[in-house]
Coordinates of C-alpha atoms in Angstrom, one line a residue:
H108 CA 65.4 90.5 95.2
E109 CA 65.5 92.9 98.1
R110 CA 65.1 89.9 100.5
V111 CA 68.1 88.1 98.9
L112 CA 70.2 91.3 99.2
N113 CA 69.3 91.6 102.9
L114 CA 70.3 88.0 103.5
Q115 CA 73.5 88.7 101.7
T116 CA 74.1 91.6 104.1
L117 CA 73.5 89.4 107.1
R118 CA 76.1 87.0 105.7
F119 CA 78.5 90.0 105.3
V120 CA 78.0 91.0 108.9
D121 CA 78.2 87.3 110.1
H122 CA 81.5 86.9 108.3
F123 CA 83.2 89.7 110.2
V124 CA 81.6 88.8 113.5
R125 CA 83.0 85.3 113.2
A126 CA 86.4 86.5 111.9
Y127 CA 86.9 89.2 114.6
P128 CA 84.6 88.2 117.5
G129 CA 86.6 89.9 120.2
R130 CA 87.2 93.2 118.4
T131 CA 83.6 93.4 117.1
V132 CA 82.1 92.8 120.6
S133 CA 84.4 95.3 122.2
M134 CA 83.6 98.0 119.6
V135 CA 79.9 97.4 119.9
A136 CA 80.1 97.3 123.7
L137 CA 81.9 100.6 123.9
L138 CA 79.4 102.3 121.5
I139 CA 76.6 100.9 123.6
L140 CA 78.2 102.2 126.8
A141 CA 78.5 105.6 125.1
G142 CA 74.7 105.4 124.4
L143 CA 73.9 104.3 128.0
A144 CA 76.0 107.2 129.4
E145 CA 74.0 109.6 127.2
G146 CA 70.8 108.0 128.3
I147 CA 71.7 108.4 132.0
G148 CA 72.3 112.0 131.3
V149 CA 68.9 112.4 129.7
V150 CA 67.1 110.5 132.4
T151 CA 68.7 112.7 135.0
L152 CA 66.8 115.6 133.4
F153 CA 63.6 114.4 135.0
P154 CA 64.4 115.2 138.6
L155 CA 66.4 118.3 137.4
L156 CA 63.3 119.7 135.6
D157 CA 61.1 118.9 138.6
L158 CA 63.4 121.0 140.7
A159 CA 63.8 123.8 138.1
L160 CA 60.0 124.0 137.5
Q161 CA 59.1 123.3 141.1
E162 CA 56.7 120.5 140.2
A163 CA 57.9 118.3 143.1
S164 CA 54.3 118.4 144.5
S165 CA 52.9 117.1 141.2
P166 CA 52.7 113.4 140.5
E167 CA 56.0 112.0 139.5
S168 CA 56.7 109.9 136.4
P169 CA 58.1 106.3 136.9
L170 CA 61.5 107.4 135.6
T171 CA 61.6 110.4 137.9
R172 CA 60.9 108.1 140.9
A173 CA 63.4 105.6 139.7
A174 CA 66.1 108.3 139.2
V175 CA 65.4 109.7 142.7
F176 CA 65.5 106.2 144.2
V177 CA 68.9 105.5 142.6
L178 CA 70.2 108.8 143.9
D179 CA 69.0 107.9 147.4
V180 CA 70.7 104.5 147.2
L181 CA 73.9 106.3 146.2
N182 CA 73.4 108.7 149.1
I183 CA 73.4 111.7 146.6
E184 CA 71.1 114.5 147.4
P185 CA 69.1 115.5 144.3
T186 CA 70.1 119.2 144.3
L187 CA 70.4 121.3 141.2
A188 CA 74.2 121.3 141.4
T189 CA 74.4 117.6 141.9
L190 CA 72.1 116.8 139.0
L191 CA 73.9 119.2 136.7
G192 CA 77.1 117.5 137.7
L193 CA 75.7 114.1 136.9
I194 CA 74.7 115.2 133.5
V195 CA 78.1 116.6 132.8
L196 CA 79.8 113.4 134.0
A197 CA 77.5 111.3 131.9
M198 CA 78.3 113.3 128.8
A199 CA 82.0 113.1 129.6
L200 CA 81.8 109.3 130.0
K201 CA 79.9 109.1 126.7
G202 CA 82.8 111.0 125.0
L203 CA 85.4 108.7 126.6
F204 CA 83.5 105.5 125.5
F205 CA 83.0 106.9 122.0
W206 CA 86.7 107.8 121.7
L207 CA 87.7 104.3 122.8
A208 CA 85.3 102.7 120.4
M209 CA 86.4 104.8 117.4
R210 CA 90.1 104.1 118.2
Q211 CA 89.2 100.4 118.2
V212 CA 87.3 100.8 115.0
G213 CA 90.4 102.5 113.3
Y214 CA 92.7 99.7 114.5
T215 CA 90.3 97.0 113.4
M216 CA 89.7 98.6 110.0
A217 CA 93.4 98.5 109.3
E218 CA 93.6 94.9 110.4
V219 CA 90.6 93.9 108.3
A220 CA 92.0 95.4 105.2
T221 CA 95.4 93.9 105.8
D222 CA 94.0 90.4 106.5
M223 CA 91.9 90.5 103.3
R224 CA 94.8 91.6 101.2
L225 CA 97.1 88.9 102.6
E226 CA 94.4 86.2 102.2
L227 CA 94.1 87.1 98.5
I228 CA 97.8 87.3 97.9
R229 CA 98.5 84.0 99.7
T230 CA 95.7 82.2 98.0
L231 CA 96.9 83.5 94.6
M232 CA 100.4 82.3 95.3
R233 CA 99.1 78.8 95.9
A234 CA 96.9 78.7 92.9
R235 CA 97.7 77.0 89.6
W236 CA 99.6 79.1 87.2
R237 CA 96.9 78.7 84.6
H238 CA 94.4 80.5 86.9
I239 CA 96.9 83.3 87.8
A240 CA 97.7 83.9 84.1
S241 CA 94.0 84.2 83.3
Q242 CA 93.5 87.1 85.9
P243 CA 93.8 90.7 84.8
S244 CA 96.7 92.2 86.8
G245 CA 94.8 95.5 87.1
A246 CA 91.8 93.7 88.7
L247 CA 94.1 92.0 91.2
A248 CA 95.8 95.3 92.0
N249 CA 92.4 97.0 92.5
A250 CA 91.3 94.2 94.8
V251 CA 94.4 94.5 97.0
G252 CA 94.4 98.3 97.0
I253 CA 90.9 99.7 96.7
E254 CA 88.4 96.8 97.3
A255 CA 90.1 95.8 100.6
M256 CA 89.9 99.3 101.9
R257 CA 86.2 99.8 100.8
A258 CA 85.4 96.5 102.5
S259 CA 87.0 97.6 105.7
W260 CA 85.0 100.8 105.6
A261 CA 81.8 98.7 105.2
Y262 CA 82.9 96.6 108.2
R263 CA 83.2 99.8 110.2
D264 CA 79.7 100.9 109.1
A265 CA 78.3 97.5 110.0
C266 CA 79.7 97.8 113.6
T267 CA 78.2 101.3 113.8
V268 CA 74.8 99.9 112.6
L269 CA 74.9 97.1 115.2
A270 CA 75.7 99.5 118.1
G271 CA 73.3 102.2 116.8
S272 CA 70.5 99.7 116.6
I273 CA 71.0 98.7 120.2
Q274 CA 71.1 102.4 121.2
V275 CA 67.8 102.9 119.3
A276 CA 66.2 100.0 121.2
L277 CA 67.4 101.5 124.5
Y278 CA 66.0 104.9 123.6
A279 CA 62.7 103.3 122.5
I280 CA 62.4 101.5 125.9
V281 CA 63.0 104.8 127.8
V282 CA 60.3 106.5 125.7
I283 CA 57.8 103.7 126.3
L284 CA 58.6 103.8 130.1
V285 CA 58.0 107.5 130.2
S286 CA 54.7 107.3 128.2
P287 CA 53.5 104.0 126.8
R288 CA 50.9 105.6 124.5
V289 CA 53.3 108.2 123.1
G290 CA 56.1 105.7 122.8
A291 CA 54.0 103.3 120.8
L292 CA 52.8 106.0 118.5
A293 CA 56.4 107.3 118.0
L294 CA 57.6 103.8 117.1
V295 CA 54.8 103.2 114.6
V296 CA 55.5 106.5 112.9
A297 CA 59.3 105.9 113.0
G298 CA 58.9 102.5 111.4
L299 CA 56.8 103.9 108.6
V300 CA 59.5 106.5 108.0
V301 CA 62.3 103.9 107.8
F302 CA 60.2 101.8 105.5
G303 CA 59.5 104.7 103.2
L304 CA 63.2 105.6 102.9
R305 CA 64.4 102.1 102.1
R306 CA 64.4 102.8 98.4
F307 CA 67.3 105.2 98.8
I308 CA 69.3 102.4 100.5
M309 CA 68.6 100.1 97.5
Q310 CA 69.7 102.8 95.1
G311 CA 72.9 103.3 97.1
R312 CA 73.6 99.5 97.0
A313 CA 73.1 99.4 93.3
A314 CA 75.4 102.4 92.7
G315 CA 78.0 100.8 94.9
E316 CA 77.9 97.6 92.9
Q317 CA 78.3 99.6 89.7
Q318 CA 81.2 101.5 91.2
T319 CA 83.0 98.2 92.1
A320 CA 82.5 96.7 88.6
V321 CA 83.5 99.8 86.7
L322 CA 86.5 100.5 88.8
R323 CA 87.7 97.0 88.4
S324 CA 87.4 97.2 84.7
L325 CA 89.0 100.7 84.5
T326 CA 92.1 99.6 86.6
S327 CA 92.5 96.5 84.4
K328 CA 92.5 98.5 81.2
I329 CA 95.0 101.1 82.7
A330 CA 97.3 98.3 83.8
E331 CA 97.2 96.8 80.3
L332 CA 97.8 100.1 78.5
L333 CA 100.6 101.6 80.7
P334 CA 103.3 99.2 79.6
A335 CA 102.4 99.9 76.0
I336 CA 102.3 103.7 76.3
K337 CA 105.6 104.2 74.5
P338 CA 104.6 102.4 71.2
I339 CA 101.2 104.0 71.5
K340 CA 102.7 107.5 71.6
A341 CA 105.3 106.6 69.0
M342 CA 102.6 105.6 66.5
D343 CA 100.2 108.5 67.5
R344 CA 97.5 106.0 68.5
E345 CA 96.4 107.9 71.6
R346 CA 93.2 109.0 69.8
Y347 CA 92.1 105.3 69.6
V348 CA 93.1 104.4 73.1
L349 CA 91.9 107.5 74.9
P350 CA 88.1 107.0 74.2
I351 CA 88.3 103.6 75.9
L352 CA 89.6 105.1 79.1
E353 CA 87.3 108.1 78.9
A354 CA 84.3 105.8 78.6
E355 CA 85.3 103.8 81.6
T356 CA 86.1 106.9 83.6
R357 CA 82.7 108.5 82.7
S358 CA 80.9 105.3 83.8
Y359 CA 82.7 105.5 87.1
N360 CA 81.8 109.1 87.5
L361 CA 78.1 108.2 86.8
A362 CA 78.2 105.5 89.4
Q363 CA 79.7 108.0 91.9
R364 CA 77.0 110.5 91.1
R365 CA 74.3 107.9 91.7
T366 CA 75.9 107.1 95.0
V367 CA 75.9 110.7 96.0
Q368 CA 72.3 111.1 94.9
A369 CA 71.1 108.2 97.0
I370 CA 73.1 109.5 100.0
E371 CA 71.9 113.0 99.7
Y372 CA 68.3 112.0 99.0
L373 CA 68.2 110.0 102.2
R374 CA 69.8 112.9 104.1
A375 CA 67.4 115.4 102.7
F376 CA 64.3 113.5 103.5
Q377 CA 65.4 112.4 107.0
E378 CA 65.4 115.8 108.6
P379 CA 61.8 116.8 107.5
L380 CA 60.5 113.4 108.4
L381 CA 62.2 113.6 111.8
V382 CA 60.4 116.9 112.5
L383 CA 57.2 115.3 111.2
V384 CA 57.4 112.5 113.7
V385 CA 58.1 114.8 116.6
A386 CA 55.3 117.2 115.5
T387 CA 52.9 114.2 115.2
V388 CA 53.7 113.0 118.7
L389 CA 53.5 116.5 120.2
Y390 CA 50.1 116.9 118.6
A391 CA 49.0 113.6 120.1
M392 CA 50.4 114.6 123.5
V393 CA 48.4 117.9 123.4
A394 CA 45.3 116.1 122.1
L395 CA 45.5 113.3 124.6
G396 CA 46.7 115.4 127.5
G397 CA 47.5 114.1 130.9
E398 CA 51.3 114.4 130.7
L399 CA 53.4 116.4 133.2
L400 CA 55.3 119.4 131.8
T401 CA 58.6 117.8 132.7
V402 CA 57.5 114.6 131.0
S403 CA 56.4 116.5 127.9
L404 CA 59.7 118.4 127.7
V405 CA 61.9 115.3 128.2
L406 CA 59.7 113.3 125.8
V407 CA 60.4 115.9 123.0
L408 CA 64.1 115.6 123.7
L409 CA 64.0 111.8 123.8
L410 CA 62.0 111.6 120.6
Y411 CA 64.4 113.9 118.9
R412 CA 67.4 111.9 120.0
L413 CA 65.6 108.6 119.1
M414 CA 64.8 109.7 115.6
G415 CA 68.3 111.2 115.3
R416 CA 69.7 107.7 116.1
V417 CA 67.3 106.1 113.7
N418 CA 68.6 108.5 110.9
V419 CA 72.2 107.7 111.8
V420 CA 71.6 104.0 111.7
Q421 CA 69.9 104.2 108.4
A422 CA 72.6 106.4 106.9
Q423 CA 75.3 104.0 108.1
Y424 CA 73.4 101.0 106.8
Q425 CA 73.3 102.8 103.4
A426 CA 77.0 103.4 103.5
M427 CA 77.6 99.7 104.4
A428 CA 75.4 98.7 101.5
V429 CA 77.4 100.9 99.1
G430 CA 80.8 99.4 100.2
E431 CA 79.5 95.8 100.7
S432 CA 79.9 95.0 96.9
A433 CA 83.7 95.5 97.2
F434 CA 83.9 92.8 99.9
W435 CA 81.9 90.3 97.8
S436 CA 84.1 91.1 94.7
L437 CA 87.2 90.5 96.7
R438 CA 85.8 87.3 98.2
E439 CA 84.9 86.1 94.7
Q440 CA 88.5 86.4 93.7
V441 CA 89.7 84.7 96.8
E442 CA 87.3 81.8 96.4
A443 CA 88.1 81.5 92.6
A444 CA 91.8 81.2 93.5
R445 CA 91.1 78.8 96.4
S446 CA 89.2 76.5 94.0
E447 CA 92.4 76.4 91.8
I448 CA 94.8 75.5 94.6
D449 CA 97.7 73.6 93.0
S450 CA 97.4 70.0 94.1
A451 CA 101.1 69.6 93.4
E452 CA 102.0 72.4 95.7
A453 CA 103.3 70.1 98.3
G454 CA 103.5 66.4 99.0
G455 CA 104.7 63.5 96.8
R456 CA 108.1 62.1 96.2
A457 CA 111.3 64.1 96.4
P458 CA 112.6 65.0 92.9
R459 CA 115.7 63.1 91.6
F460 CA 117.0 64.2 88.3
V461 CA 120.2 62.4 87.1
D462 CA 119.2 60.9 83.8
N463 CA 116.5 62.7 81.7
I464 CA 113.2 64.5 81.6
R465 CA 110.7 63.0 79.1
L466 CA 107.4 64.1 77.6
E467 CA 105.5 61.1 76.3
G468 CA 102.3 61.4 74.3
V469 CA 101.5 64.7 75.8
L470 CA 98.3 66.5 74.6
F471 CA 97.5 69.9 76.0
S472 CA 94.9 72.5 75.2
Y473 CA 93.8 75.9 76.6
S474 CA 90.4 75.6 75.0
E475 CA 89.0 73.2 72.5
A476 CA 91.8 73.4 69.9
P477 CA 94.9 71.5 71.2
V478 CA 98.2 73.3 71.4
L479 CA 100.2 70.1 71.7
S480 CA 99.1 66.7 70.3
N481 CA 101.1 63.6 71.0
V482 CA 104.4 65.3 71.8
T483 CA 107.3 63.1 72.8
L484 CA 110.8 64.5 73.5
K485 CA 113.7 64.0 75.9
V486 CA 115.9 66.5 77.8
P487 CA 119.1 64.6 78.8
H488 CA 120.7 65.6 82.1
G489 CA 123.6 68.1 81.7
R490 CA 122.8 68.9 78.1
F491 CA 121.9 72.1 76.3
V492 CA 118.5 71.7 74.6
V493 CA 116.8 74.3 72.4
L494 CA 113.1 74.3 71.4
T495 CA 112.5 76.3 68.2
G496 CA 109.5 76.8 65.9
P497 CA 106.9 79.3 64.8
S498 CA 105.0 81.5 67.3
G499 CA 102.1 79.8 68.9
A500 CA 103.5 76.3 68.2
G501 CA 103.6 75.4 71.9
K502 CA 107.2 75.9 72.9
T503 CA 106.4 77.9 76.1
T504 CA 103.7 75.4 76.9
I505 CA 106.3 72.6 76.9
V506 CA 108.6 74.3 79.3
D507 CA 105.7 75.2 81.5
L508 CA 104.7 71.5 81.6
I509 CA 108.3 70.6 82.5
A510 CA 108.3 73.2 85.3
G511 CA 105.0 71.8 86.6
L512 CA 103.2 75.0 86.0
L513 CA 100.7 73.2 83.7
T514 CA 99.4 69.7 83.7
P515 CA 98.9 67.6 80.5
N516 CA 95.4 66.8 79.4
E517 CA 96.8 63.4 78.2
G518 CA 100.2 61.8 78.4
A519 CA 102.7 62.6 81.1
V520 CA 105.9 64.3 82.0
Y521 CA 108.6 62.1 83.6
V522 CA 111.7 62.9 85.7
D523 CA 114.0 59.9 85.7
D524 CA 111.0 57.6 84.9
V525 CA 108.9 59.1 87.8
P526 CA 105.7 60.9 86.7
L527 CA 106.0 64.6 87.5
S528 CA 102.4 64.4 89.0
D529 CA 103.9 62.0 91.7
I530 CA 106.7 64.4 92.6
D531 CA 106.5 67.2 95.3
G532 CA 105.8 70.2 93.1
R533 CA 107.3 72.8 95.3
A534 CA 110.5 70.8 95.8
W535 CA 110.8 70.3 92.0
R536 CA 110.4 74.0 91.3
R537 CA 113.0 74.8 93.9
S538 CA 115.4 72.8 91.8
L539 CA 114.7 74.9 88.7
G540 CA 116.0 78.3 87.4
Y541 CA 113.6 80.2 85.1
V542 CA 114.4 83.2 82.9
P543 CA 111.2 84.6 81.2
Q544 CA 111.1 86.2 77.8
E545 CA 110.4 89.6 79.3
T546 CA 113.2 90.5 81.7
L547 CA 111.7 91.9 84.9
L548 CA 113.9 93.8 87.2
F549 CA 112.7 95.8 90.2
H550 CA 113.7 99.3 91.1
R551 CA 116.0 98.0 93.8
S552 CA 119.7 96.9 94.2
I553 CA 121.4 94.2 92.1
L554 CA 121.7 92.2 95.3
E555 CA 117.9 92.3 95.9
N556 CA 117.1 91.6 92.2
V557 CA 119.3 88.5 92.2
T558 CA 118.3 87.1 95.6
L559 CA 114.7 88.3 95.6
G560 CA 115.0 88.8 99.3
A561 CA 116.1 85.2 100.1
P562 CA 117.8 85.4 103.5
D563 CA 119.9 82.3 103.0
V564 CA 121.9 83.5 100.0
G565 CA 125.4 84.6 101.0
R566 CA 127.7 87.0 99.2
D567 CA 129.9 84.2 98.1
E568 CA 127.0 82.3 96.5
L569 CA 125.7 85.6 95.0
E570 CA 129.1 86.3 93.4
E571 CA 129.3 82.7 92.1
S572 CA 126.0 83.1 90.4
L573 CA 126.9 86.4 88.8
R574 CA 130.2 85.0 87.6
A575 CA 128.4 82.0 86.1
A576 CA 126.0 84.4 84.3
G577 CA 128.9 86.5 83.0
A578 CA 127.7 89.5 85.0
W579 CA 130.4 89.9 87.7
S580 CA 132.8 91.9 85.5
F581 CA 130.4 94.8 85.0
V582 CA 128.7 94.5 88.4
S583 CA 132.0 94.8 90.2
S584 CA 132.9 97.9 88.2
L585 CA 129.7 99.8 89.2
P586 CA 130.1 102.6 91.8
D587 CA 128.0 100.7 94.4
G588 CA 128.7 97.2 93.2
L589 CA 126.0 94.8 94.4
D590 CA 124.2 97.6 96.1
Q591 CA 123.8 99.6 92.8
T592 CA 120.1 100.4 92.1
V593 CA 119.1 99.2 88.6
G594 CA 116.4 101.8 88.0
E595 CA 112.7 101.3 87.0
R596 CA 112.5 97.9 85.2
G597 CA 116.3 97.9 85.0
S598 CA 116.5 101.1 83.0
R599 CA 120.1 101.9 84.2
L600 CA 121.4 98.7 82.7
S601 CA 121.8 97.7 79.1
G602 CA 119.8 94.9 77.6
G603 CA 122.6 92.4 77.8
Q604 CA 123.3 93.4 81.4
R605 CA 119.6 93.0 82.4
Q606 CA 119.6 89.5 80.8
R607 CA 122.7 88.4 82.7
I608 CA 121.2 89.7 86.0
A609 CA 118.1 87.6 85.2
I610 CA 120.3 84.5 84.5
A611 CA 122.2 85.1 87.7
R612 CA 118.9 85.2 89.6
A613 CA 117.9 81.9 88.1
L614 CA 121.3 80.4 89.0
V615 CA 121.0 81.3 92.7
G616 CA 120.4 78.2 94.7
R617 CA 122.4 76.0 92.1
P618 CA 119.4 74.7 90.1
Q619 CA 119.5 71.3 88.3
L620 CA 117.6 72.6 85.3
L621 CA 117.8 76.1 83.8
I622 CA 114.8 77.2 81.6
L623 CA 115.1 80.3 79.4
D624 CA 112.4 81.7 77.2
E625 CA 113.8 83.7 74.2
P626 CA 116.9 84.9 76.2
T627 CA 118.5 86.7 73.2
S628 CA 115.5 87.9 71.2
E629 CA 116.0 91.6 72.1
L630 CA 119.8 91.6 72.0
D631 CA 122.3 92.6 69.3
P632 CA 124.2 89.7 67.7
K633 CA 127.4 90.3 69.6
T634 CA 125.6 90.3 73.0
A635 CA 123.5 87.4 72.0
R636 CA 126.7 85.4 71.1
G637 CA 128.1 86.2 74.6
I638 CA 124.9 84.9 76.2
C639 CA 125.1 81.7 74.1
D640 CA 128.7 81.2 75.2
T641 CA 127.6 81.6 78.9
L642 CA 124.9 79.1 78.5
R643 CA 127.2 76.6 76.7
A644 CA 129.7 77.0 79.6
L645 CA 126.9 76.1 82.0
S646 CA 125.8 72.9 80.3
G647 CA 127.4 69.9 81.9
S648 CA 127.0 71.3 85.4
V649 CA 123.4 72.5 84.7
T650 CA 120.8 71.1 82.3
V651 CA 119.8 74.0 80.0
T652 CA 116.5 74.2 78.1
A653 CA 115.9 77.3 76.0
I654 CA 113.3 78.6 73.6
S655 CA 114.9 80.4 70.7
H656 CA 114.9 81.2 67.0
E657 CA 118.4 82.7 67.0
P658 CA 120.9 80.9 64.8
S659 CA 123.6 81.4 67.5
M660 CA 121.5 79.6 70.1
L661 CA 120.7 76.7 67.7
E662 CA 124.4 76.3 66.9
S663 CA 125.4 76.3 70.6
A664 CA 122.8 73.6 71.5
D665 CA 123.5 69.9 72.0
L666 CA 120.0 69.0 71.0
V667 CA 117.3 71.0 69.0
Y668 CA 113.6 70.2 68.7
Q669 CA 111.4 71.8 66.1
I670 CA 108.0 72.4 67.5
D671 CA 105.3 72.8 64.9
A672 CA 101.6 71.8 64.4
G673 CA 101.5 70.5 68.0
L674 CA 104.3 68.0 67.4
A675 CA 108.0 67.8 68.3
R676 CA 110.7 66.7 65.8
E677 CA 114.4 66.4 66.6
I678 CA 116.7 68.3 64.3
A679 CA 120.1 66.9 63.4
Q680 CA 122.9 69.1 64.7
P681 CA 126.3 69.5 63.0
E682 CA 129.4 68.5 64.9
R683 CA 130.8 71.2 67.2
R684 CA 134.5 71.1 68.1
D685 CA 133.9 71.4 71.8
R686 CA 131.3 68.7 71.9

């Protein structure tokens, strides 16, 4: 299991290296340069200590001779002042490289999080409606907000681990060059320490996976409950709902505590074990003997720095393991959406609707039980058609099939004798206007709510849509007119006004077919009658298909279908004077 997880971590690192090769290489290179600058400063200590301790007559170590040789080549006299200056310069360069690396890390982290968010959003927008509708909105919000950020942190930690590992290797080489016997012993002991502490990394990884799962579940439940908070409070049902959220919150707290425990256990054991390694090597040096005093002093410093780097790398690896699960959770959602890419998204014939839309022998099911079975009906061009029937009979499914959001299991939907499956899905949906059952307005201006940010909608077209929806009279009387903010979910407007804004939004772009799902269900009779009059006025220039139980809607329609038991039956309509 541990081997599988380590391979998964390699895939995690490989994904980002391939996705951001230039940024990753530059970050790692800058961190390595910082380590090299620090190493130069440490190596310079050899001739410095020789001068300070006046051991120049003693045999020199290979690194001392190498340092003196480099100074001679550079025509730098190895005086005390010169060597101290080199150490200060090396540390300053280390600071500069480290600052540049961390700045690059910060920029790249933001880019990584942004790219992952956009990839999920764009893939979801291209997925089939059936897949989107099956996803908890809270889980998607959590992926875009929290998981993307945690994944970018894990990427930062991965870069630090890569650079730190190279720095550890450089320090190990220096230690071995100074004293092969001591270096070999130090590496063996350090390897045993790292191996012994790996259990805390596994604990951190498990706690991170638990955090990801619990937080995803918690945000999903909160997103589901918040819209229903008013009826919950009105019926005093908080005592039933609260334990659910409390249990999820406590589970998340437990996962956080486990993460903290794993991190602190690793940190607590690292320091004593670091001292143990240094003490072991020092004892070996004393027992073996034969090392110069300068070499012994620098070896202690090098060993301490080496083990410090090992500790940092291990701690960063643990942090990466904790956050890695967020990346895989987000990737899972991206891949699930990608596997559900709508095949009708683009391509196919251009839509042409001048005669009728037909459903012939349509069967559809969400699971084993069919919602529709052998449904056949016709929506004539320019007419007002209403679908009615009991809840769950399949009315919304029919309009979703007409809109191309769903695909029949059997049978077909035709637009002027052309199967909808052969028509460019995006072009077809651009010719539709859709008003859902729940009117959703954003806390923005009327203009933005109607146009949804479309840049090609002019004020004249906007006013035309509002007039057609019967909304212009009240919009023009508002203090700010089209720029009036509607409030949270349209709270500053009445129910009828919200519905007319929604209809105006659907009419922008002059659709051929207007689909409405229960447009008058939450309106008083007078307002509902006004909406019906508006829809009746639209029929002729626009084909209108509505789902409704309201008598006023049924009376206004040209054609009514009763949907029940998975079948569609036309209901005879009495003559209307304006027909």
